[in-house]
PDB file of C-alpha atoms in Angstrom:
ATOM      1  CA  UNK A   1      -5.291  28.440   6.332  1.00  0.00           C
ATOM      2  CA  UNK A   2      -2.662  30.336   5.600  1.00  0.00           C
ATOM      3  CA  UNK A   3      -1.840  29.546   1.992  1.00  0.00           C
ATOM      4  CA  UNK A   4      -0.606  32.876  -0.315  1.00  0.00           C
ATOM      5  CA  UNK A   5      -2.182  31.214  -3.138  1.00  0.00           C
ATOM      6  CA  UNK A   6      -4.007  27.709  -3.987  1.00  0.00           C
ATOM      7  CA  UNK A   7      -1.945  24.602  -4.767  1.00  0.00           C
ATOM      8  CA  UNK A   8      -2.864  23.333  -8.471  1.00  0.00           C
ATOM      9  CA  UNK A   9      -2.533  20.253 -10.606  1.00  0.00           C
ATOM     10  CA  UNK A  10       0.610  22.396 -12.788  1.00  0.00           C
ATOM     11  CA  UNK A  11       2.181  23.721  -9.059  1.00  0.00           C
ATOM     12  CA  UNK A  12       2.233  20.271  -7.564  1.00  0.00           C
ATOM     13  CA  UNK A  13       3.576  18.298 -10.724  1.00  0.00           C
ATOM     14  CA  UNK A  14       6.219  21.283 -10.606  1.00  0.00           C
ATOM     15  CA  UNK A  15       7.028  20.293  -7.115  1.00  0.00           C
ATOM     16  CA  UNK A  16       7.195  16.454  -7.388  1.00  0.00           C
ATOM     17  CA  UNK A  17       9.728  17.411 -10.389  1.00  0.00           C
ATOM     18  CA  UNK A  18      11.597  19.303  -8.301  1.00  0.00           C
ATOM     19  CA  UNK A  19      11.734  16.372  -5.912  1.00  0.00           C
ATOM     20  CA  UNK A  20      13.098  14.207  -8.124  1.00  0.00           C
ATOM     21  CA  UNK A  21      10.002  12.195  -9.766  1.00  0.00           C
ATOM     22  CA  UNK A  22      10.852  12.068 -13.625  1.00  0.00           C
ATOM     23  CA  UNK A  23       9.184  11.060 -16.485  1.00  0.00           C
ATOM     24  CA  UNK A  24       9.101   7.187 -16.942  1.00  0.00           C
ATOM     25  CA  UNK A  25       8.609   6.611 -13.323  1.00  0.00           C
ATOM     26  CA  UNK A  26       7.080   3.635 -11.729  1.00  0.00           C
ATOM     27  CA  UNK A  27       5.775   5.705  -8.519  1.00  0.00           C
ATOM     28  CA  UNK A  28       4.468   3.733  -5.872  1.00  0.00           C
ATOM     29  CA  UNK A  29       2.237   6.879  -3.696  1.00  0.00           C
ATOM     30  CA  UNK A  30       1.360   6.817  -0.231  1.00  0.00           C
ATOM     31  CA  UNK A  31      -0.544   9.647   0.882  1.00  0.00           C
ATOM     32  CA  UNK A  32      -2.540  12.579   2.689  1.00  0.00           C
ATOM     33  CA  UNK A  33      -4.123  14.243   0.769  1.00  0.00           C
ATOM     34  CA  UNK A  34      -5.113  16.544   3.536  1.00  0.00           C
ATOM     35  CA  UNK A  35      -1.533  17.628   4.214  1.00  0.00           C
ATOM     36  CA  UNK A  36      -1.263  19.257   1.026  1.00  0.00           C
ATOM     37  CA  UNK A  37      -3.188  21.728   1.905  1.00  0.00           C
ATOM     38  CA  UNK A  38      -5.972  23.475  -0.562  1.00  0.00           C
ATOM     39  CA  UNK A  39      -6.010  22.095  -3.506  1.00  0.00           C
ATOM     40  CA  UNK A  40      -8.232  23.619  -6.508  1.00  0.00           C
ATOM     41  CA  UNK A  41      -9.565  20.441  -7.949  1.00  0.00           C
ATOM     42  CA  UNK A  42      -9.648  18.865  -4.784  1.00  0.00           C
ATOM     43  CA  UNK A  43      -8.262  14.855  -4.998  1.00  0.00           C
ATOM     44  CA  UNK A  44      -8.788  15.067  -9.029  1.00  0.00           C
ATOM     45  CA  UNK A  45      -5.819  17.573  -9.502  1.00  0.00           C
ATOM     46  CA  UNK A  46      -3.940  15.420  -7.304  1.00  0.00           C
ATOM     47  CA  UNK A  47      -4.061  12.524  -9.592  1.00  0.00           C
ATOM     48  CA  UNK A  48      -3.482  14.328 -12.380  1.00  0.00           C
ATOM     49  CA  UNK A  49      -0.448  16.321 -10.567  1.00  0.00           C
ATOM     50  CA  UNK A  50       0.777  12.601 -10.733  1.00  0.00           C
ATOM     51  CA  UNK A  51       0.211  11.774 -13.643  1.00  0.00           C
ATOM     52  CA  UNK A  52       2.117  14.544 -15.253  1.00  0.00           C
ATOM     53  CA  UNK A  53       5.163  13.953 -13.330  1.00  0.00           C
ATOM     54  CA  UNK A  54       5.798  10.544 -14.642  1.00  0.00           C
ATOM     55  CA  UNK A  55       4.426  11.514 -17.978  1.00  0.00           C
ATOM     56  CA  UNK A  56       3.054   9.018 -20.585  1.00  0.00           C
ATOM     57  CA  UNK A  57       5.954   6.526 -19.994  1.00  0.00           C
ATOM     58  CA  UNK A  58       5.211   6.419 -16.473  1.00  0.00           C
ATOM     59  CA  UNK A  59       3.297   4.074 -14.105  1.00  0.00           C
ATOM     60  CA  UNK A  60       1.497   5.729 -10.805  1.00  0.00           C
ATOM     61  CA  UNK A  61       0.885   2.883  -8.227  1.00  0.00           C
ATOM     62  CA  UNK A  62      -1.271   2.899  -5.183  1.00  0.00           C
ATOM     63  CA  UNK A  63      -2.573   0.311  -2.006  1.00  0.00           C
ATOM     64  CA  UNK A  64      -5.923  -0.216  -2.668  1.00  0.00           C
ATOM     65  CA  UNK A  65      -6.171  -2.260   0.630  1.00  0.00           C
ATOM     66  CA  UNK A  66      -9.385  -3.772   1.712  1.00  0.00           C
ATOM     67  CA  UNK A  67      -8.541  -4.464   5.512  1.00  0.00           C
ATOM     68  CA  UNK A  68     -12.238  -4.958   6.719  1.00  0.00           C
ATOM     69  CA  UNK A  69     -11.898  -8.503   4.511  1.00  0.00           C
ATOM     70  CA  UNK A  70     -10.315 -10.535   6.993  1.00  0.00           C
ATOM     71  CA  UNK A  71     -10.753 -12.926   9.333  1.00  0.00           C
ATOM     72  CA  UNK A  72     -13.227 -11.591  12.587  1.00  0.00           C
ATOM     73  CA  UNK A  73     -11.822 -13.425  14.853  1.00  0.00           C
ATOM     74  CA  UNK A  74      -8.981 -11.314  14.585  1.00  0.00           C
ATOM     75  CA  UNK A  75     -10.942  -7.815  14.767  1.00  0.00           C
ATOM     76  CA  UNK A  76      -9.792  -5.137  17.503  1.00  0.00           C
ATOM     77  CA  UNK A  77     -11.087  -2.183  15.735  1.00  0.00           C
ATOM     78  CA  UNK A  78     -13.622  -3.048  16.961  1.00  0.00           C
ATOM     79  CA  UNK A  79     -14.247  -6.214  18.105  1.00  0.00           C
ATOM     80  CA  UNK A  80     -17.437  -8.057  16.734  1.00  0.00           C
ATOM     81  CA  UNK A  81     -19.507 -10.873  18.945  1.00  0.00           C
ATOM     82  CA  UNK A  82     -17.824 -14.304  18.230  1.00  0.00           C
ATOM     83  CA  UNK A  83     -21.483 -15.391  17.397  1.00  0.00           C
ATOM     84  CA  UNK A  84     -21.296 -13.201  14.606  1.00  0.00           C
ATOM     85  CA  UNK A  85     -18.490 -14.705  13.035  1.00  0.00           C
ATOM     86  CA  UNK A  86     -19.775 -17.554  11.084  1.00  0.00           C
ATOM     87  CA  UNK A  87     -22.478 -14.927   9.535  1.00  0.00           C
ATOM     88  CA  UNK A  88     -19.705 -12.565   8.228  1.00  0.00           C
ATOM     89  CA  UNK A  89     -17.802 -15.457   7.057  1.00  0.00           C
ATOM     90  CA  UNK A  90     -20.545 -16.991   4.786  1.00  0.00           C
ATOM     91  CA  UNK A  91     -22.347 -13.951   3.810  1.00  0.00           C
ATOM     92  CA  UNK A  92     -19.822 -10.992   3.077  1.00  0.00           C
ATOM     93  CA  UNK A  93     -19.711 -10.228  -0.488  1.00  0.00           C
ATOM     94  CA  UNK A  94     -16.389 -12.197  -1.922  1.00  0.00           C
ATOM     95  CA  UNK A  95     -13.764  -9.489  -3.214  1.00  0.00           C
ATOM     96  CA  UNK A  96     -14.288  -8.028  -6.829  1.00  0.00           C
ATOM     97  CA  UNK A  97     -11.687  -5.659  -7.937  1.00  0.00           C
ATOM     98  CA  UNK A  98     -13.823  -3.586  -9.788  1.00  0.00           C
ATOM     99  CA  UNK A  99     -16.639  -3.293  -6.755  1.00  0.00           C
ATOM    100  CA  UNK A 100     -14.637  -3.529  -3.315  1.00  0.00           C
ATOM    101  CA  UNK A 101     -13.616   0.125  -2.423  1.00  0.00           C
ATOM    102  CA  UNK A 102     -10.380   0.476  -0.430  1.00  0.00           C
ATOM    103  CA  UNK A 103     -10.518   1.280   3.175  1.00  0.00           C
ATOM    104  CA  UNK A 104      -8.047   3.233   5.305  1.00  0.00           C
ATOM    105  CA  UNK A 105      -5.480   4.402   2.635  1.00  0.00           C
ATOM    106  CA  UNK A 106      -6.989   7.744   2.041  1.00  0.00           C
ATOM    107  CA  UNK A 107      -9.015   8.980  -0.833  1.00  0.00           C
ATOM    108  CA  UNK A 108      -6.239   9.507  -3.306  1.00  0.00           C
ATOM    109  CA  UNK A 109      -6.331   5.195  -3.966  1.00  0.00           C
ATOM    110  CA  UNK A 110     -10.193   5.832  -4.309  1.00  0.00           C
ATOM    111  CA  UNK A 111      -9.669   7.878  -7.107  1.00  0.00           C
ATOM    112  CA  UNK A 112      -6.787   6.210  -8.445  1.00  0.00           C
ATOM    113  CA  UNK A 113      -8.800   3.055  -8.215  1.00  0.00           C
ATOM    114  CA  UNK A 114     -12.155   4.507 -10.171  1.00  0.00           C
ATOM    115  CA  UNK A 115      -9.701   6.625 -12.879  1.00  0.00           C
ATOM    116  CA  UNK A 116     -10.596   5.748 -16.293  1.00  0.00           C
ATOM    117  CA  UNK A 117      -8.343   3.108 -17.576  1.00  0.00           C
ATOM    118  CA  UNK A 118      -6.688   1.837 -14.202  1.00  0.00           C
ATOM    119  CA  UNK A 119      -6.111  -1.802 -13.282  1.00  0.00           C
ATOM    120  CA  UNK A 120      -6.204  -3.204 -10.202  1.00  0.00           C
ATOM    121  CA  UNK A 121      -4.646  -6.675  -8.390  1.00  0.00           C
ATOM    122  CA  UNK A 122      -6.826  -9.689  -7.256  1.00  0.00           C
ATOM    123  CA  UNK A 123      -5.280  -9.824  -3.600  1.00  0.00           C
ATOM    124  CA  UNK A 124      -8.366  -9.915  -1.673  1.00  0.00           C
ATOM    125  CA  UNK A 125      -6.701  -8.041   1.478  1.00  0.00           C
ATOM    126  CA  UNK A 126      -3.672  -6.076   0.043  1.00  0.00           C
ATOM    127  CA  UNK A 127      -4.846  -5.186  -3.757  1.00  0.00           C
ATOM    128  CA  UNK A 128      -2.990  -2.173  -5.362  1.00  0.00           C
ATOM    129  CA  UNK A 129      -4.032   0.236  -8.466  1.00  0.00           C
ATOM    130  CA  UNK A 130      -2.067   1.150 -10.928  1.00  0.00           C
ATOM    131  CA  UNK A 131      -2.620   3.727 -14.140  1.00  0.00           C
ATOM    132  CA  UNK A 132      -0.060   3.645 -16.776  1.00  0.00           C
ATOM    133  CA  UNK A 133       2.248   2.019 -19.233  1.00  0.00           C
ATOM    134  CA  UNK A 134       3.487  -0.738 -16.835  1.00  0.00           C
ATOM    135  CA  UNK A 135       0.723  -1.180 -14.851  1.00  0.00           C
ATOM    136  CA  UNK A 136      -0.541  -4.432 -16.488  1.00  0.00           C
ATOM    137  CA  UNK A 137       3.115  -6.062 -15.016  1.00  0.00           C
ATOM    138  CA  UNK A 138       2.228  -4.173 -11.675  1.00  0.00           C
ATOM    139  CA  UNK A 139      -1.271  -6.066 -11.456  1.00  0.00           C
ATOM    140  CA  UNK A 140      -0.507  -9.158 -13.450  1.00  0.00           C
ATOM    141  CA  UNK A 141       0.352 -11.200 -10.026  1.00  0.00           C
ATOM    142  CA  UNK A 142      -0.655 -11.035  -6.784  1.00  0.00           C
ATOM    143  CA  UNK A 143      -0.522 -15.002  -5.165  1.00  0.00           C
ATOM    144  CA  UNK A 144      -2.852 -15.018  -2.303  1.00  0.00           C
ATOM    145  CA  UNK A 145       0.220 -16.740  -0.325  1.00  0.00           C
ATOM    146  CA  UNK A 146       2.530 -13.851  -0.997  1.00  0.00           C
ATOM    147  CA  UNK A 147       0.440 -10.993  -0.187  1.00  0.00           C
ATOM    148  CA  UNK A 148       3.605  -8.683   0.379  1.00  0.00           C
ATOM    149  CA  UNK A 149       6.366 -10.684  -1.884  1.00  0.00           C
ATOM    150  CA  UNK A 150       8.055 -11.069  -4.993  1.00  0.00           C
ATOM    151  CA  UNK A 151       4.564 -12.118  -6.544  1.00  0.00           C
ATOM    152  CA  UNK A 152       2.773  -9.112  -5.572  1.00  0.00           C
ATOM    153  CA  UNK A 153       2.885  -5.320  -6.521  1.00  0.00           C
ATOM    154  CA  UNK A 154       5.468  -4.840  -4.323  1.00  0.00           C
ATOM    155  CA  UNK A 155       7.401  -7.167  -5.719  1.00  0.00           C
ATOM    156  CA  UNK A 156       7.079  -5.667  -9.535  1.00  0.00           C
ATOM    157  CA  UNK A 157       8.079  -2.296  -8.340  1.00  0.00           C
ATOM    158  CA  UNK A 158      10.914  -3.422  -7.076  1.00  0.00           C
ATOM    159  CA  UNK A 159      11.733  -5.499 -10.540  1.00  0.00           C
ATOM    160  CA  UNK A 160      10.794  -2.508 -12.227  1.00  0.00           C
ATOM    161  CA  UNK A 161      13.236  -0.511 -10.702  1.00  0.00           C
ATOM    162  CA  UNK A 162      10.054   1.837  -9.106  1.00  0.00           C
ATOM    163  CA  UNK A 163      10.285   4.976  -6.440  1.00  0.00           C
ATOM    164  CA  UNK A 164       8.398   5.065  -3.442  1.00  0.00           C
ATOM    165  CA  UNK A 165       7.009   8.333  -2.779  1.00  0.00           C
ATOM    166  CA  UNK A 166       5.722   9.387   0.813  1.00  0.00           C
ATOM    167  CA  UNK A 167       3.434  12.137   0.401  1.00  0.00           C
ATOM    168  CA  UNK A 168       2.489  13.589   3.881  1.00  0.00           C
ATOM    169  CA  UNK A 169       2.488  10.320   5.414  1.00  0.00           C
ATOM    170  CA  UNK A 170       5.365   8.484   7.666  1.00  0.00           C
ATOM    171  CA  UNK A 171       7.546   5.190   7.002  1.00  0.00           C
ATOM    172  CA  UNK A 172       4.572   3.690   8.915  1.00  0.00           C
ATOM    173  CA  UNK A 173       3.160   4.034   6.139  1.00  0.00           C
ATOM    174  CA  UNK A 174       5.614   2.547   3.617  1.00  0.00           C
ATOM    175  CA  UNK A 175       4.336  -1.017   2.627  1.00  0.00           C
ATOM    176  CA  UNK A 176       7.454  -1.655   0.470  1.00  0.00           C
ATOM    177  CA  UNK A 177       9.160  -2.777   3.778  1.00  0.00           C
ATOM    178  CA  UNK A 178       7.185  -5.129   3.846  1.00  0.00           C
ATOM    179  CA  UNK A 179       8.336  -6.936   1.050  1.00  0.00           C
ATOM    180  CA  UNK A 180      11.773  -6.667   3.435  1.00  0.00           C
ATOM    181  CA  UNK A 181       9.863  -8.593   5.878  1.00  0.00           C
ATOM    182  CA  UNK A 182       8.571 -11.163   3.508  1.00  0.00           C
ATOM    183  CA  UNK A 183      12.446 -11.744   2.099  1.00  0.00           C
ATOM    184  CA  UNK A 184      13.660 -12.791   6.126  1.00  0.00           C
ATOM    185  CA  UNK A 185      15.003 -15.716   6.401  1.00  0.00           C
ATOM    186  CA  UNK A 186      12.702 -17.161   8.623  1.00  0.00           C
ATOM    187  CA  UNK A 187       9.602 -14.539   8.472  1.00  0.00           C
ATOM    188  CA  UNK A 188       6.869 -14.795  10.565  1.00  0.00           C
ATOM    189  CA  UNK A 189       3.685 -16.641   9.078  1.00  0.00           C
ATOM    190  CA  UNK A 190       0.294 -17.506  10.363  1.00  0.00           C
ATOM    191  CA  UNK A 191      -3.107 -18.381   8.927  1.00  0.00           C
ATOM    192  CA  UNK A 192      -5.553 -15.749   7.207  1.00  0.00           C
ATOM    193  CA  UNK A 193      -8.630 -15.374   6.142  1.00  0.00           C
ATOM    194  CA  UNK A 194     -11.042 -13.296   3.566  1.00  0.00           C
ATOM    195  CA  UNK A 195     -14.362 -13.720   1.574  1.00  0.00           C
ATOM    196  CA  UNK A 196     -13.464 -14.026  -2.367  1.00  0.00           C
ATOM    197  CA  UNK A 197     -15.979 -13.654  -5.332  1.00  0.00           C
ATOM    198  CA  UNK A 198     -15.138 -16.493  -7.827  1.00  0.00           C
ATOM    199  CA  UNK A 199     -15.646 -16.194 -11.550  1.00  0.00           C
ATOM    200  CA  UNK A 200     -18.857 -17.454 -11.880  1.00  0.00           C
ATOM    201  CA  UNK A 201     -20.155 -14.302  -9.289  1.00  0.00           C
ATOM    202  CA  UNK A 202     -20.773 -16.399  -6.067  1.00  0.00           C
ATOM    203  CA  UNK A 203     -18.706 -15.785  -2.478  1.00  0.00           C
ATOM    204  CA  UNK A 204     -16.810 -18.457  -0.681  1.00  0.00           C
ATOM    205  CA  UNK A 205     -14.597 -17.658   2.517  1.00  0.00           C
ATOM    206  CA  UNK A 206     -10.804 -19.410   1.887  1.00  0.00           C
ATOM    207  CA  UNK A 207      -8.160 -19.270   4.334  1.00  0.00           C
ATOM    208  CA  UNK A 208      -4.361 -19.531   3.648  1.00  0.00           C
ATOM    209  CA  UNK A 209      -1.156 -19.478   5.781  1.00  0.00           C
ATOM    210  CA  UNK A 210       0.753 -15.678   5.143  1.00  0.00           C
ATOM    211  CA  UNK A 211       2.807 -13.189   5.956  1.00  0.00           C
ATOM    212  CA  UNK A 212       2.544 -12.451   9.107  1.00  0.00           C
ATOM    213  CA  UNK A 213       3.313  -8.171   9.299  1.00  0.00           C
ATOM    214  CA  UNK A 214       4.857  -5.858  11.866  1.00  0.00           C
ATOM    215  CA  UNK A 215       4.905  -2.146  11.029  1.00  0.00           C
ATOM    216  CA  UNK A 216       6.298  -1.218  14.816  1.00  0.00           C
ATOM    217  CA  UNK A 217       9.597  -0.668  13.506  1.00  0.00           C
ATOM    218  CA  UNK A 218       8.930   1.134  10.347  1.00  0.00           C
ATOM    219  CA  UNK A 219       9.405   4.709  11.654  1.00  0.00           C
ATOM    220  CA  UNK A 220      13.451   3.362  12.932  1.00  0.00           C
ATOM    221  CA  UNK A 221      14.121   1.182   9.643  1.00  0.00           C
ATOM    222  CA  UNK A 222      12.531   4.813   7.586  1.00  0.00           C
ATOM    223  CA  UNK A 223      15.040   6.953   9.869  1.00  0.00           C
ATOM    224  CA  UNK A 224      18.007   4.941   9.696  1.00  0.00           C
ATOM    225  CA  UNK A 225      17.815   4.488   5.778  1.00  0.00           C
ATOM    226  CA  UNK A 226      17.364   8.260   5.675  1.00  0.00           C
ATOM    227  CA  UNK A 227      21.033   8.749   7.743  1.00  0.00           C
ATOM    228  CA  UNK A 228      22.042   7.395   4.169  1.00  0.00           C
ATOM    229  CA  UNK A 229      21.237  10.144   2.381  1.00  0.00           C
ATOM    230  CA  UNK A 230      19.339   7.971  -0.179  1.00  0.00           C
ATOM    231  CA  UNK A 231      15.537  10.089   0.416  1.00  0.00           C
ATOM    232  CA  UNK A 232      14.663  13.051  -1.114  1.00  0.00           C
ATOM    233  CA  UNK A 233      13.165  15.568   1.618  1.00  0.00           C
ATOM    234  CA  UNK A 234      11.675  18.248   0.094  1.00  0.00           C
ATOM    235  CA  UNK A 235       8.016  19.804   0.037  1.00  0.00           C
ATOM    236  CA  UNK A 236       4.492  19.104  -2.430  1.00  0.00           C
ATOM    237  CA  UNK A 237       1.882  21.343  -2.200  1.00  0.00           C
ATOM    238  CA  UNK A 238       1.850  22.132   1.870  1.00  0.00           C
ATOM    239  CA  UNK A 239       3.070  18.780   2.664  1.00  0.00           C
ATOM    240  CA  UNK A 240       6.369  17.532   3.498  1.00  0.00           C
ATOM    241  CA  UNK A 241       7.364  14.690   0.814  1.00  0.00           C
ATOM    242  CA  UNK A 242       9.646  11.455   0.498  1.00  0.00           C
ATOM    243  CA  UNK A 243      11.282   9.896  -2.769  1.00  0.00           C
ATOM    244  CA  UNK A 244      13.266   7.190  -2.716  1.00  0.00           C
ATOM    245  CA  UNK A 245      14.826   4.259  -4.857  1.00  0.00           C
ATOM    246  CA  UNK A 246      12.208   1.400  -3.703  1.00  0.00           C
ATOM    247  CA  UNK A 247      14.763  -1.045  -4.443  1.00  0.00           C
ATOM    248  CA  UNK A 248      17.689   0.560  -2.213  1.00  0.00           C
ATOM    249  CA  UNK A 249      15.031   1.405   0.423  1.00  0.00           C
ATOM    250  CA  UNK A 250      14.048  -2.791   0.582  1.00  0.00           C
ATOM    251  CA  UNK A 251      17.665  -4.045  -0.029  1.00  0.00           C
ATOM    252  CA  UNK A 252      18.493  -1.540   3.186  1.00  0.00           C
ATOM    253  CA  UNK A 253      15.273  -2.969   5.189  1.00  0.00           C
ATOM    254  CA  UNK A 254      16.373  -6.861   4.406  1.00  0.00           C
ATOM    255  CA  UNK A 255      19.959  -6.314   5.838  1.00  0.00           C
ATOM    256  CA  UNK A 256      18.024  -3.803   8.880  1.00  0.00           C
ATOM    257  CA  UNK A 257      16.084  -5.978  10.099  1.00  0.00           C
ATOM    258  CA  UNK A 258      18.144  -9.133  10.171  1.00  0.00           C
ATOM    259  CA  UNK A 259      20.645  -7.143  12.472  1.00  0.00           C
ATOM    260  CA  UNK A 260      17.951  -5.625  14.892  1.00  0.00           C
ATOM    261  CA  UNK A 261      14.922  -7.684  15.002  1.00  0.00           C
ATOM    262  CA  UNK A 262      14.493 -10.496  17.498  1.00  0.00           C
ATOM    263  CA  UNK A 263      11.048  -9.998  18.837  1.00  0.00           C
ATOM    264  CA  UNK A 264       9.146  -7.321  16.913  1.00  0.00           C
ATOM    265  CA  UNK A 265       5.371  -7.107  18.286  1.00  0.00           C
ATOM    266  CA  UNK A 266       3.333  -8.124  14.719  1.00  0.00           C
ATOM    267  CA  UNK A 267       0.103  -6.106  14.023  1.00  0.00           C
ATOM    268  CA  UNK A 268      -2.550  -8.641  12.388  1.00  0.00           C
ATOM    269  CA  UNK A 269      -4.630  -6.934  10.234  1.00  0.00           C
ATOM    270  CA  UNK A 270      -7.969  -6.602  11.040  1.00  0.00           C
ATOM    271  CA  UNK A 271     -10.992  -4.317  10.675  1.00  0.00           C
TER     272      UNK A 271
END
């Protein structure tokens, strides 16, 4: 490590100003935390590095996915006996906002999720956290039919006028294209499946025809709304950053992909 000095909460929110994040934000993060290099205060700082930058007006968003939640059948990741599949089904605990961690979006949505104060959507697949003054209109909706739509998260950034901020991470990465996907003319859809906890505390497994997703573009649709000159480059911490407009980055991605795509590989989610 070859750092002059450690990164702090004050350094980073003086970076992510510099970038362009003001106060008042809605801030949709995706992250690695990793690539930021040392941080003193670890994840915590992070958060509060956030927090700062959008200031008491603001609204920090995260994916607070829970990808393991999903149908078996499906699993690559690895793969699970097909005898096993009617066990998981009936016996995996039903999603719970409050209990189900996140899995595979990195440990900043883990702490965003557990921060004093944050609320969290009821999609049992696709859930996002949010802390702040808007963050009840963030987590309001989220239709189990429109996992990635205008009922979702996503969708209220985008309403809200919100930034999408790419910290360490790729366009890969960038779920708000995915609301792009959703707004095709014709998307792709196929049946789903997940374990949900009901009010009353018991499980029940419900399936529902969604979205179907395909991130194998994401890196060209990312590069080719960059040639704009709509994305703040610049660096947080150790890591190399993205800000952009999330609604000028989707309203690109809609017009993108109805040009190029004609058969896109999709990437079920699974486990």
């Amino acid at each position: 490590m070859d750092q002059a000095q450690p990164h702090t909460a004050a350094t980073l929110t003086g970076d992510l100003r510099a970038l362009g994040v003001v106060p008042g934000d809605v801030l949709l993060v995706h992250s690695s935390v990793k690539s930021l290099g040392f941080v003193a205060g670890g994840v915590q700082a992070v958060v509060e590095a956030l927090l700062s930058a959008v200031g008491a007006g603001g609204t920090l968003v995260v994916p607070t996915h829970t990808s393991e939640n999903t149908d078996p059948a499906g699993w690559q990741n690895p793969p699970v006996p097909e005898h096993w599949w009617p066990a998981i089904r009936s016996e995996a605990p039903g999603f719970d906002p409050a209990r189900s961690p996140s899995r595979w979006v990195g440990v900043l949505p883990e702490a965003v999720r557990t921060w004093p104060g944050a609320l969290r959507s009821s999609h049992p697949q696709v859930s996002c956290a949010a802390l702040g003054v808007r963050a009840p209109e963030v987590t309001a909706e989220h239709a189990l039919t429109d996992s990635h739509g205008e009922r979702s998260p996503i969708g209220a950034v985008y309403r809200l006028g919100g930034k999408v901020l790419l910290l360490g991470c790729g366009h890969d990465s960038n779920t708000s294209l995915h609301l792009a996907e959703r707004s095709q003319a014709s998307p792709p859809m196929g049946e789903t499946g997940a374990a949900i906890r009901d009010a009353d505390g018991t499980s029940r497994w419900a399936t529902w025809t969604d979205l179907v997703t395909g991130e194998d573009d994401f890196d060209q649709v990312g590069a080719a709304f960059e040639e704009t000159g709509a994305v703040a480059v610049g660096r947080v911490g150790s890591a190399t950053a993205r800000l952009m407009d999330q609604r000028s980055l989707v309203d690109f991605a809609v017009d993108w992909m109805a040009r190029n795509r004609h058969s896109v590989d999709v990437d079920v989610a699974g486990a």
